[in-house]
Short mmCIF file of C-alpha atoms in Angstrom, two decimals:
data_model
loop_
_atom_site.label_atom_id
_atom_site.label_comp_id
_atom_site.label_asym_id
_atom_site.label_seq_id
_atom_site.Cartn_x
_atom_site.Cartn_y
_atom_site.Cartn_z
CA UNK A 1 -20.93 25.82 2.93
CA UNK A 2 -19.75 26.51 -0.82
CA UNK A 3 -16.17 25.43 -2.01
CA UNK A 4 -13.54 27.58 -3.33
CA UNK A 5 -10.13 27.26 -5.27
CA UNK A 6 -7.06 27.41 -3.00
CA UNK A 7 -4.28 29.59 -4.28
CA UNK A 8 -1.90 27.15 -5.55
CA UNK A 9 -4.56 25.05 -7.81
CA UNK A 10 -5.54 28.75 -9.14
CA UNK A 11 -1.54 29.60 -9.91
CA UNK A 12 -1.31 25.75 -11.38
CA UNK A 13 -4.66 26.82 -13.58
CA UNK A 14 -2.98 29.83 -14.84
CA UNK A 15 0.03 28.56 -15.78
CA UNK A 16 -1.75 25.82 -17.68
CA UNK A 17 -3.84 28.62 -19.76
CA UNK A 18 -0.25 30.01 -20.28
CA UNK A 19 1.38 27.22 -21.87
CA UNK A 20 -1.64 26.54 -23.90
CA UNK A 21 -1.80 29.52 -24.90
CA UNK A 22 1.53 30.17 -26.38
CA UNK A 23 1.77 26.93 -28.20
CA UNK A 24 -1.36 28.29 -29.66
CA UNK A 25 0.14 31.93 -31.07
CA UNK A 26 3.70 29.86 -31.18
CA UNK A 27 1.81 27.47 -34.57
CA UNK A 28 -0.23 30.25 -35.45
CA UNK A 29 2.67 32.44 -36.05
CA UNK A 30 4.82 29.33 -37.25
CA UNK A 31 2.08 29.03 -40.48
CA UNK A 32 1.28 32.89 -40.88
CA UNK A 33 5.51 33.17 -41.04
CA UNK A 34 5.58 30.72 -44.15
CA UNK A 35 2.73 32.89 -46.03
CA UNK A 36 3.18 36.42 -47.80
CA UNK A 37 1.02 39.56 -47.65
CA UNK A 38 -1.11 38.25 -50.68
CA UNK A 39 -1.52 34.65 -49.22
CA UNK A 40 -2.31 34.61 -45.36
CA UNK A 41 -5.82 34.00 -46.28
CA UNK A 42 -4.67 30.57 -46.86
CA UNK A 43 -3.93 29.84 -43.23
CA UNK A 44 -7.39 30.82 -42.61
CA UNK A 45 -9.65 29.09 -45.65
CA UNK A 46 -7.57 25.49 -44.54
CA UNK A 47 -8.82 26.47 -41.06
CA UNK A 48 -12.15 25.85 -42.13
CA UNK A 49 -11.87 23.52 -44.53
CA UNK A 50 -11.37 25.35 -47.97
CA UNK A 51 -8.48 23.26 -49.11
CA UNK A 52 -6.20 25.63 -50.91
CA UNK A 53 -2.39 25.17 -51.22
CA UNK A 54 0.19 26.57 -49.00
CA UNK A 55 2.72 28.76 -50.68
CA UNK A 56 5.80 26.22 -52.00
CA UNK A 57 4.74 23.05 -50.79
CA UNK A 58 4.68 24.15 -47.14
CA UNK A 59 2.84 22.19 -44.48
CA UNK A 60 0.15 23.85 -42.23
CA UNK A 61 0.33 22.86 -38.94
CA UNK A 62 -2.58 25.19 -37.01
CA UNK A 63 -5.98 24.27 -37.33
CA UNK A 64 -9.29 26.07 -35.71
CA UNK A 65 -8.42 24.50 -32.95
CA UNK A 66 -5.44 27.04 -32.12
CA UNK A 67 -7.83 29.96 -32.74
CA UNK A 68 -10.27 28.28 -29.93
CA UNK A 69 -8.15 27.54 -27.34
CA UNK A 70 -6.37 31.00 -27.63
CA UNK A 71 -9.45 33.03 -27.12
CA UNK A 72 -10.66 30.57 -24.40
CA UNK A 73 -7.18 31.16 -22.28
CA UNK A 74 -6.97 35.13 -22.98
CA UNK A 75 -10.25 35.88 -20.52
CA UNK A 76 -8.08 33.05 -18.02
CA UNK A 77 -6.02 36.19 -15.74
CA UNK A 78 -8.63 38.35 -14.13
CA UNK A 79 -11.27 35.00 -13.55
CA UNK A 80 -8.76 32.99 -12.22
CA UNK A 81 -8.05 35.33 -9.79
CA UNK A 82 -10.29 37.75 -9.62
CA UNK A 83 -13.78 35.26 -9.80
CA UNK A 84 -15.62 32.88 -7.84
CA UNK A 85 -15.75 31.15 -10.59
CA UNK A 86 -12.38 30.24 -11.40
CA UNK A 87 -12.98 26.58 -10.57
CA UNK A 88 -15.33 25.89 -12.90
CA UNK A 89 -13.98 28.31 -15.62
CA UNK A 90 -10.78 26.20 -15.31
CA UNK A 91 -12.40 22.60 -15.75
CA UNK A 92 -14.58 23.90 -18.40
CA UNK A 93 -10.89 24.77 -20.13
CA UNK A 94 -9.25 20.99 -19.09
CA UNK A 95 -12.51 19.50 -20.55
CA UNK A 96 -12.30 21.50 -24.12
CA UNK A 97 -8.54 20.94 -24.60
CA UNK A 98 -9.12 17.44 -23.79
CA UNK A 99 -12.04 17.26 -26.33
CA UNK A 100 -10.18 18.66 -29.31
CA UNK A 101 -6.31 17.63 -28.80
CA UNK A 102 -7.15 14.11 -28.33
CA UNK A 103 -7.86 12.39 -31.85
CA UNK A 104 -4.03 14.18 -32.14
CA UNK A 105 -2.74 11.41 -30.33
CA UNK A 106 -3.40 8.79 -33.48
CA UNK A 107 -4.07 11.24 -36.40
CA UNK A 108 -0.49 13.53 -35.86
CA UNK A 109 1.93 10.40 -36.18
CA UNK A 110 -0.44 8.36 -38.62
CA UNK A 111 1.07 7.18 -42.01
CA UNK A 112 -2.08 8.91 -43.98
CA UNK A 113 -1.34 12.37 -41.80
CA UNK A 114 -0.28 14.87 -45.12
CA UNK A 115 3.45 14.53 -45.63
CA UNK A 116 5.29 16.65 -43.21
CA UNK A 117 8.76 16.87 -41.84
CA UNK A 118 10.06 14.52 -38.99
CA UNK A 119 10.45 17.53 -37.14
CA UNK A 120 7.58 19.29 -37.59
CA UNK A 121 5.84 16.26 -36.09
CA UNK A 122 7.14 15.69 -33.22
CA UNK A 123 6.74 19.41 -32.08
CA UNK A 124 2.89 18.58 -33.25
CA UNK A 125 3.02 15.28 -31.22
CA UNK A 126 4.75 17.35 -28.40
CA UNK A 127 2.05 20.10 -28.30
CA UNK A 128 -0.85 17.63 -28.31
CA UNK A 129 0.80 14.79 -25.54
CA UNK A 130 1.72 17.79 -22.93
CA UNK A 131 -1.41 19.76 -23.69
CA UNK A 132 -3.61 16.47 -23.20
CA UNK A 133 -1.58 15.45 -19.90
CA UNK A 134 -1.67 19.32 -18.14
CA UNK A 135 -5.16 19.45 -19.15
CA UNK A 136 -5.77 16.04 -17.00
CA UNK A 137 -3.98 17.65 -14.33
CA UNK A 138 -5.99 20.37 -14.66
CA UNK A 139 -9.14 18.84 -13.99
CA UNK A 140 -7.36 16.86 -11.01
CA UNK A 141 -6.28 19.66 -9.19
CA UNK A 142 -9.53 21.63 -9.75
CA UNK A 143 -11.36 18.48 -8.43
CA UNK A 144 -8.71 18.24 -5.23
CA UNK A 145 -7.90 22.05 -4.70
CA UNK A 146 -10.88 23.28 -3.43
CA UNK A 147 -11.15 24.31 0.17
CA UNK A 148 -14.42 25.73 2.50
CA UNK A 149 -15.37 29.42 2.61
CA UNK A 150 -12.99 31.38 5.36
CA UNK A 151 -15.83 32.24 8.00
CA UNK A 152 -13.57 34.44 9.24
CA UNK A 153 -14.13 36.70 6.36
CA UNK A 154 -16.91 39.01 6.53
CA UNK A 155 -17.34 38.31 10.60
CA UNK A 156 -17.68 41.50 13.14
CA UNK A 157 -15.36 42.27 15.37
CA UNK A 158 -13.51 45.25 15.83
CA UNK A 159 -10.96 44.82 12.23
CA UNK A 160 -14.05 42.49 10.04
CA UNK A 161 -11.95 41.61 7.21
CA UNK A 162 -13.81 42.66 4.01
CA UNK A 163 -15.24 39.17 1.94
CA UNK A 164 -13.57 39.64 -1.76
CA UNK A 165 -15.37 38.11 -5.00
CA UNK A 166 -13.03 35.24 -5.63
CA UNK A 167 -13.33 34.26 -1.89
CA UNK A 168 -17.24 33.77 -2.23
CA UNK A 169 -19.02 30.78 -2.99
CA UNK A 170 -19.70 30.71 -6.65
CA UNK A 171 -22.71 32.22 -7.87
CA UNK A 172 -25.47 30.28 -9.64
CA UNK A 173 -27.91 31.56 -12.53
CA UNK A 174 -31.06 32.94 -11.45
CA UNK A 175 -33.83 30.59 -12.47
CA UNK A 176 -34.84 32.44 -15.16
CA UNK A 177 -31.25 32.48 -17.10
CA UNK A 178 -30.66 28.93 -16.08
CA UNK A 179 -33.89 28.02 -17.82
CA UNK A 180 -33.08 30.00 -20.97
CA UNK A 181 -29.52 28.56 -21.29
CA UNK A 182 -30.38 24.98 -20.82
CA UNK A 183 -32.79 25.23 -23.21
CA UNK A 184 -30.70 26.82 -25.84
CA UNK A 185 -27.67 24.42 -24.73
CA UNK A 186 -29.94 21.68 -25.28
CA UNK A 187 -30.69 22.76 -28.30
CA UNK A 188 -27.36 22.65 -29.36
CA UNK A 189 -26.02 19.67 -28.32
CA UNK A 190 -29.65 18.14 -29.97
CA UNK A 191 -28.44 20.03 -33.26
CA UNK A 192 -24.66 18.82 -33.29
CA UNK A 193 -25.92 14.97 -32.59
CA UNK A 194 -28.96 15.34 -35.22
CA UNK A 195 -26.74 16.11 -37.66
CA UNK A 196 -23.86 13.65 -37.07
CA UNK A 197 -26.79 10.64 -36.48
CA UNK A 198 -27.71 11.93 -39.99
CA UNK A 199 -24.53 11.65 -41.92
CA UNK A 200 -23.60 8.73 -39.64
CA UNK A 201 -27.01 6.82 -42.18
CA UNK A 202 -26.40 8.96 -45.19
CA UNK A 203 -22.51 8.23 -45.80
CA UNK A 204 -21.01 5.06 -46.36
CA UNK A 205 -19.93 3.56 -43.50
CA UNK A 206 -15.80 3.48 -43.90
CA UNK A 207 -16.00 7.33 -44.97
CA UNK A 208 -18.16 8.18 -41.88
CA UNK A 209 -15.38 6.51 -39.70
CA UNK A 210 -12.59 8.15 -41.61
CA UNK A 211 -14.42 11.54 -40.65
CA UNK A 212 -14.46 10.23 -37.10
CA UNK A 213 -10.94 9.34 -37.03
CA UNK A 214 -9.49 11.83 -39.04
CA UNK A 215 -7.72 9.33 -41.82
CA UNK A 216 -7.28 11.37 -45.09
CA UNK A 217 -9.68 13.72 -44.34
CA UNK A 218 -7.50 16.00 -41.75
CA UNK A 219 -7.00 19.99 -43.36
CA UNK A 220 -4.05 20.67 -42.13
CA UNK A 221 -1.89 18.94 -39.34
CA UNK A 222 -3.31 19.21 -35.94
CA UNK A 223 -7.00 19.53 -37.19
CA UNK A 224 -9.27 17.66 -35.14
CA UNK A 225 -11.82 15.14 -37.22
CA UNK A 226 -14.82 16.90 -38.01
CA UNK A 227 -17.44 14.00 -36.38
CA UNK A 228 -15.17 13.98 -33.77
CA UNK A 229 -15.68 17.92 -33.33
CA UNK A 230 -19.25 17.22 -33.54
CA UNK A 231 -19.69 14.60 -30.87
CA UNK A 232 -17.45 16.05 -28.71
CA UNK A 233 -19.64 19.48 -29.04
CA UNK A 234 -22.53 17.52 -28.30
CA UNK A 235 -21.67 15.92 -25.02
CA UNK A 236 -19.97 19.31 -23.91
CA UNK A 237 -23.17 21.09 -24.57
CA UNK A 238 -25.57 18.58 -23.23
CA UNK A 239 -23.42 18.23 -19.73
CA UNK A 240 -23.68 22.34 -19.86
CA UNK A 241 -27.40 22.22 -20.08
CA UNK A 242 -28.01 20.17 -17.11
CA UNK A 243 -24.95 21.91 -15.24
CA UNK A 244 -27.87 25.03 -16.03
CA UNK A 245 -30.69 23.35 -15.63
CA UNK A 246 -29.87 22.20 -12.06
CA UNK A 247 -27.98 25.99 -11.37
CA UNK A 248 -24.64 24.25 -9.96
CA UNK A 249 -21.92 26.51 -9.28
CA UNK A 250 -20.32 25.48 -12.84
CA UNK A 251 -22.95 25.89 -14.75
CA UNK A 252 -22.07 29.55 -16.14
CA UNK A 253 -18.10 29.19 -16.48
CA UNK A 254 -19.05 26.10 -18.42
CA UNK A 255 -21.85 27.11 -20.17
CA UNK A 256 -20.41 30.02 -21.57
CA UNK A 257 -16.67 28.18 -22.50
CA UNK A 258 -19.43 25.47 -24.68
CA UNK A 259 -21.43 28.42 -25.99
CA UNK A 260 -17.94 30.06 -27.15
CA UNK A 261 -16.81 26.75 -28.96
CA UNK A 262 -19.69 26.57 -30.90
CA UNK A 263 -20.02 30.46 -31.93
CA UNK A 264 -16.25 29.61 -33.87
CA UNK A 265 -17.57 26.93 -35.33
CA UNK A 266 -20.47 28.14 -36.16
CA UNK A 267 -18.48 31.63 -37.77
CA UNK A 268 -16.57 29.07 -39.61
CA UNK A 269 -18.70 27.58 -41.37
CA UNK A 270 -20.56 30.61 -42.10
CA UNK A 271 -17.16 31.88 -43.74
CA UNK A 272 -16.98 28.86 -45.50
CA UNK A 273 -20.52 29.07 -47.46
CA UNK A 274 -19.80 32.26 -48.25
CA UNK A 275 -16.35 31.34 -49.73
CA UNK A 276 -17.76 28.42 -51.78
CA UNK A 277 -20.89 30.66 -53.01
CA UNK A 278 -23.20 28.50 -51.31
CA UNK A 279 -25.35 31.55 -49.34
CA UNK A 280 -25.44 33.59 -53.08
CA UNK A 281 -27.08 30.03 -54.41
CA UNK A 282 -29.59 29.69 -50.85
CA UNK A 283 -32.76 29.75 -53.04
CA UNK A 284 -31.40 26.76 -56.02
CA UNK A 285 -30.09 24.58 -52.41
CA UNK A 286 -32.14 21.41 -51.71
CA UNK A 287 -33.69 21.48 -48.28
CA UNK A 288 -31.06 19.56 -46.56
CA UNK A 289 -28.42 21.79 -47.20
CA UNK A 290 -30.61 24.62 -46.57
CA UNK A 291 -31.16 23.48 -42.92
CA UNK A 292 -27.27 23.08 -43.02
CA UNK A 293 -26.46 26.33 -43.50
CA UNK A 294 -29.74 27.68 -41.34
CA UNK A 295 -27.91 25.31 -38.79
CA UNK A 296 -24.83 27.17 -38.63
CA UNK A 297 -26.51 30.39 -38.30
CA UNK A 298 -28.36 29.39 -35.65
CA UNK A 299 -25.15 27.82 -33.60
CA UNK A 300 -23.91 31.12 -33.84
CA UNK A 301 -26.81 32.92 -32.58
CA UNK A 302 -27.93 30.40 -30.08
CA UNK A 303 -24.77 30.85 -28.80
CA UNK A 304 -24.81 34.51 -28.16
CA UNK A 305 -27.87 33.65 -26.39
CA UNK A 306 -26.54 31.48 -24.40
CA UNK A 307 -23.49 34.00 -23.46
CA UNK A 308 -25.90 36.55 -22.87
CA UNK A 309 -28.11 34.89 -20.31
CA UNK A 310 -24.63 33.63 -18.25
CA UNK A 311 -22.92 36.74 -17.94
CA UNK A 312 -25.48 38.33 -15.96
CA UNK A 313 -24.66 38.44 -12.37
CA UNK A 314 -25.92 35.13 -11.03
CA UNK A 315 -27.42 34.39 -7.04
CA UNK A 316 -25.70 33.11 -4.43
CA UNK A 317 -26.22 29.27 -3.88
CA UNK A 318 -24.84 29.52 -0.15
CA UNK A 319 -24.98 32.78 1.78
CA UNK A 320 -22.25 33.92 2.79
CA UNK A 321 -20.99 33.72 6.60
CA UNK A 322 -23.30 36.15 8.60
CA UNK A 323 -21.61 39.04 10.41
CA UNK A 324 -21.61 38.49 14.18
CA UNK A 325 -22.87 41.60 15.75
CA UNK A 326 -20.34 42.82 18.40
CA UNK A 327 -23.09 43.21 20.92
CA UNK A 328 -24.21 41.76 23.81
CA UNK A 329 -22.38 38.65 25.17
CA UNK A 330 -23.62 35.06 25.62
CA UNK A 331 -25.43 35.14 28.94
CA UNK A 332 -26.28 39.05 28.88
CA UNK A 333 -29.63 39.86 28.17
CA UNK A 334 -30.76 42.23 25.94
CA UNK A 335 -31.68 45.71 26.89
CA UNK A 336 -29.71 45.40 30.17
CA UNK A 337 -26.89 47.76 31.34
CA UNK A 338 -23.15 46.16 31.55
CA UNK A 339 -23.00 45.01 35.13
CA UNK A 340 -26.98 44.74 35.91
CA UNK A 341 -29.76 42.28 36.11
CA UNK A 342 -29.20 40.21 32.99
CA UNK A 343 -25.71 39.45 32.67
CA UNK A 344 -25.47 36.33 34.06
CA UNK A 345 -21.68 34.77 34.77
CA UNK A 346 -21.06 31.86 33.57
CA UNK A 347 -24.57 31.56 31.57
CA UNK A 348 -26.15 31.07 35.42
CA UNK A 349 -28.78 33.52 36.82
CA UNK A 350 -27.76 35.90 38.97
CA UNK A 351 -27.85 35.01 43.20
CA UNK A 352 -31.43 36.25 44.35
CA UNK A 353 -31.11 39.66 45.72
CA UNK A 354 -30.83 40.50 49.88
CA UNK A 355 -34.30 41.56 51.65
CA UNK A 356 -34.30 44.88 52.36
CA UNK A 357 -33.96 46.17 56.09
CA UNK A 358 -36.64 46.46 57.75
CA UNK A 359 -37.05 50.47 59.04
CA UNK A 360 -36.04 50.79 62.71
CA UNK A 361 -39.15 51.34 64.76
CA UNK A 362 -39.75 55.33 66.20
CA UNK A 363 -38.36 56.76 69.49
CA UNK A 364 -41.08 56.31 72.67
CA UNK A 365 -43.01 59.43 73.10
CA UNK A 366 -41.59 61.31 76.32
CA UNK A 367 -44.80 60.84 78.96
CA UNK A 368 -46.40 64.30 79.39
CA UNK A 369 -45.51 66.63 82.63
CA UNK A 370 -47.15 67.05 85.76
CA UNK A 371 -49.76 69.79 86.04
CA UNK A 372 -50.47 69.88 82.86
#
């Protein structure tokens, strides 16, 4: 029998997506505040890593990151409580947080983290400890919270109660989509790890690590490090494309939450080419950064794909509870009357029927008359 969220873990979920949520449009709207009409580009070419100065001296604290999250959490209200798959929607949203706050934990408080104001970092240190710790809840009460199917639900009877979508098991994708999307999340997470095994043997080894970790290399102030972002996308994607490949009741929350990470990314660095003139000079590009750019187109694409194929209605991967007909009763044979040959009390046969009465005999014939 399939497993579904209880009521409180989906109101703890939900709250969760709220408070990440706001902290997101609370530092979005903290760096588009400090820009004017002419210069709120700016929070968005630091974003993805066009390094441009913020209007008089000011700090950026938002990253990509915020942009992410915030569109991950806004689909949170009606499949948290509205989906069977709310469970797996809401790990796939503990994992990602946890993937891209937590190089925060060293790189906000670090001594080569771009100068910033006392206060200003310990909000950012704030935002990524309590976002790190409810998104480890998260995946703790997801893991604890589930319960059994009701088998009440959907049973006969003469008031059935109806079976709603979010009380269902959750659905798997049909074989076909869970082929195409662990394919195409294969090939991303064999795309994301190519490349960062490539730079890992290009680049010299203390700026490769300083790209890992972040150290002078961070945008703007709660920026994850871009190998970081890499690996991390990697191992998200890979654990997505066997979640597909062997249709568990996951696999399309999670699938689809990995395929929307790398579509941002992938946009990003699309806007980025563009900004820097790369795509106008494709044809005088060596062929390494040819397939670099080719790479983030396909991200992006691959991704749709990947969207596509998971948002189809997937299969159930345990029926639900048949309805028990309300007809005949244990011991009553079918096709027999209430009350005749068939019902049997107590699940015994029936006590063998009385032999008729035998038909009194006739009345002696009177004897016949004299003289006749």
């Amino acid at each position: 029998m399939g497993l579904i969220l209880t009521r409180g873990a989906r109101v703890f979920g939900s709250l969760v997506c709220a408070v990440v949520g706001l902290a997101a449009m609370a530092w979005i709207w903290r760096d588009l505040a400090r820009t004017d009409a002419e210069s709120v580009g700016i929070v968005w070419w630091n974003w993805i890593g066009v390094a441009q100065p913020a209007p008089e001296g000011a700090v950026l604290g938002s990253s990509l990151t915020e942009l992410t999250l915030l569109i991950l959490v806004m689909a949170q209200n009606p499949v948290v409580w509205r989906s069977s798959a709310a469970s797996g929607y809401l790990a796939a949203v503990g994992a990602i947080v946890i993937a891209l706050r937590l190089p925060g934990l060293w790189s906000v408080g670090a001594d080569w983290t771009p100068g910033a104001p006392e206060e200003l970092r310990t909000w950012a240190l704030v935002t990524v400890w309590g976002e790190v710790l409810l998104a480890a809840a998260l995946l703790i009460v997801v893991a604890a919270g589930r319960r059994p199917v009701d088998p009440g639900h959907g049973s006969g009877g003469p008031h059935p109660r109806p079976l709603l979508p979010a009380d269902r098991p959750p659905s798997v994708p049909a074989p076909g989509a869970a082929t195409a999307a662990a394919l195409s999340l294969g090939a991303l997470a064999a795309l994301s790890a190519g490349w960062e095994l490539y730079w890992m043997r290009e680049l010299d080894d203390q700026l490769y690590q300083r790209l890992f970790t972040g150290e002078h290399t961070l945008p703007t102030l709660l920026a994850p490090p871009s190998a970081w972002v890499g690996w991390a996308t990697a191992g998200l994607a890979l654990t997505a494309a066997v979640a597909a490949w062997i249709r568990t009741g996951f696999a399309r929350p999670l699938g689809m939450a990995v395929a929307l990470l790398v579509i941002v990314n992938g946009v990003a660095d699309v806007s980025r080419y563009d900004e820097l003139g790369v795509l106008e000079r494709f044809g005088e590009l060596t062929t390494r950064d040819r397939l670099t750019v080719l790479t983030s187109f396909a991200e992006v694409l691959t991704g749709l794909l990947v969207i596509a194929v998971l948002a189809r209605r997937g299969i159930a991967a345990v029926p639900p509870p048949a309805p028990v007909p309300a007809g005949p009763s244990p011991g009553h044979l079918p096709g027999a009357a209430p009350g005749g040959y068939g019902t049997f009390p107590g699940g015994g046969p029936p006590a063998p029927a009385a032999p008729p009465r035998p038909a009194a005999p006739p009345p002696p014939a009177a004897p016949p008359e004299a003289g006749r």
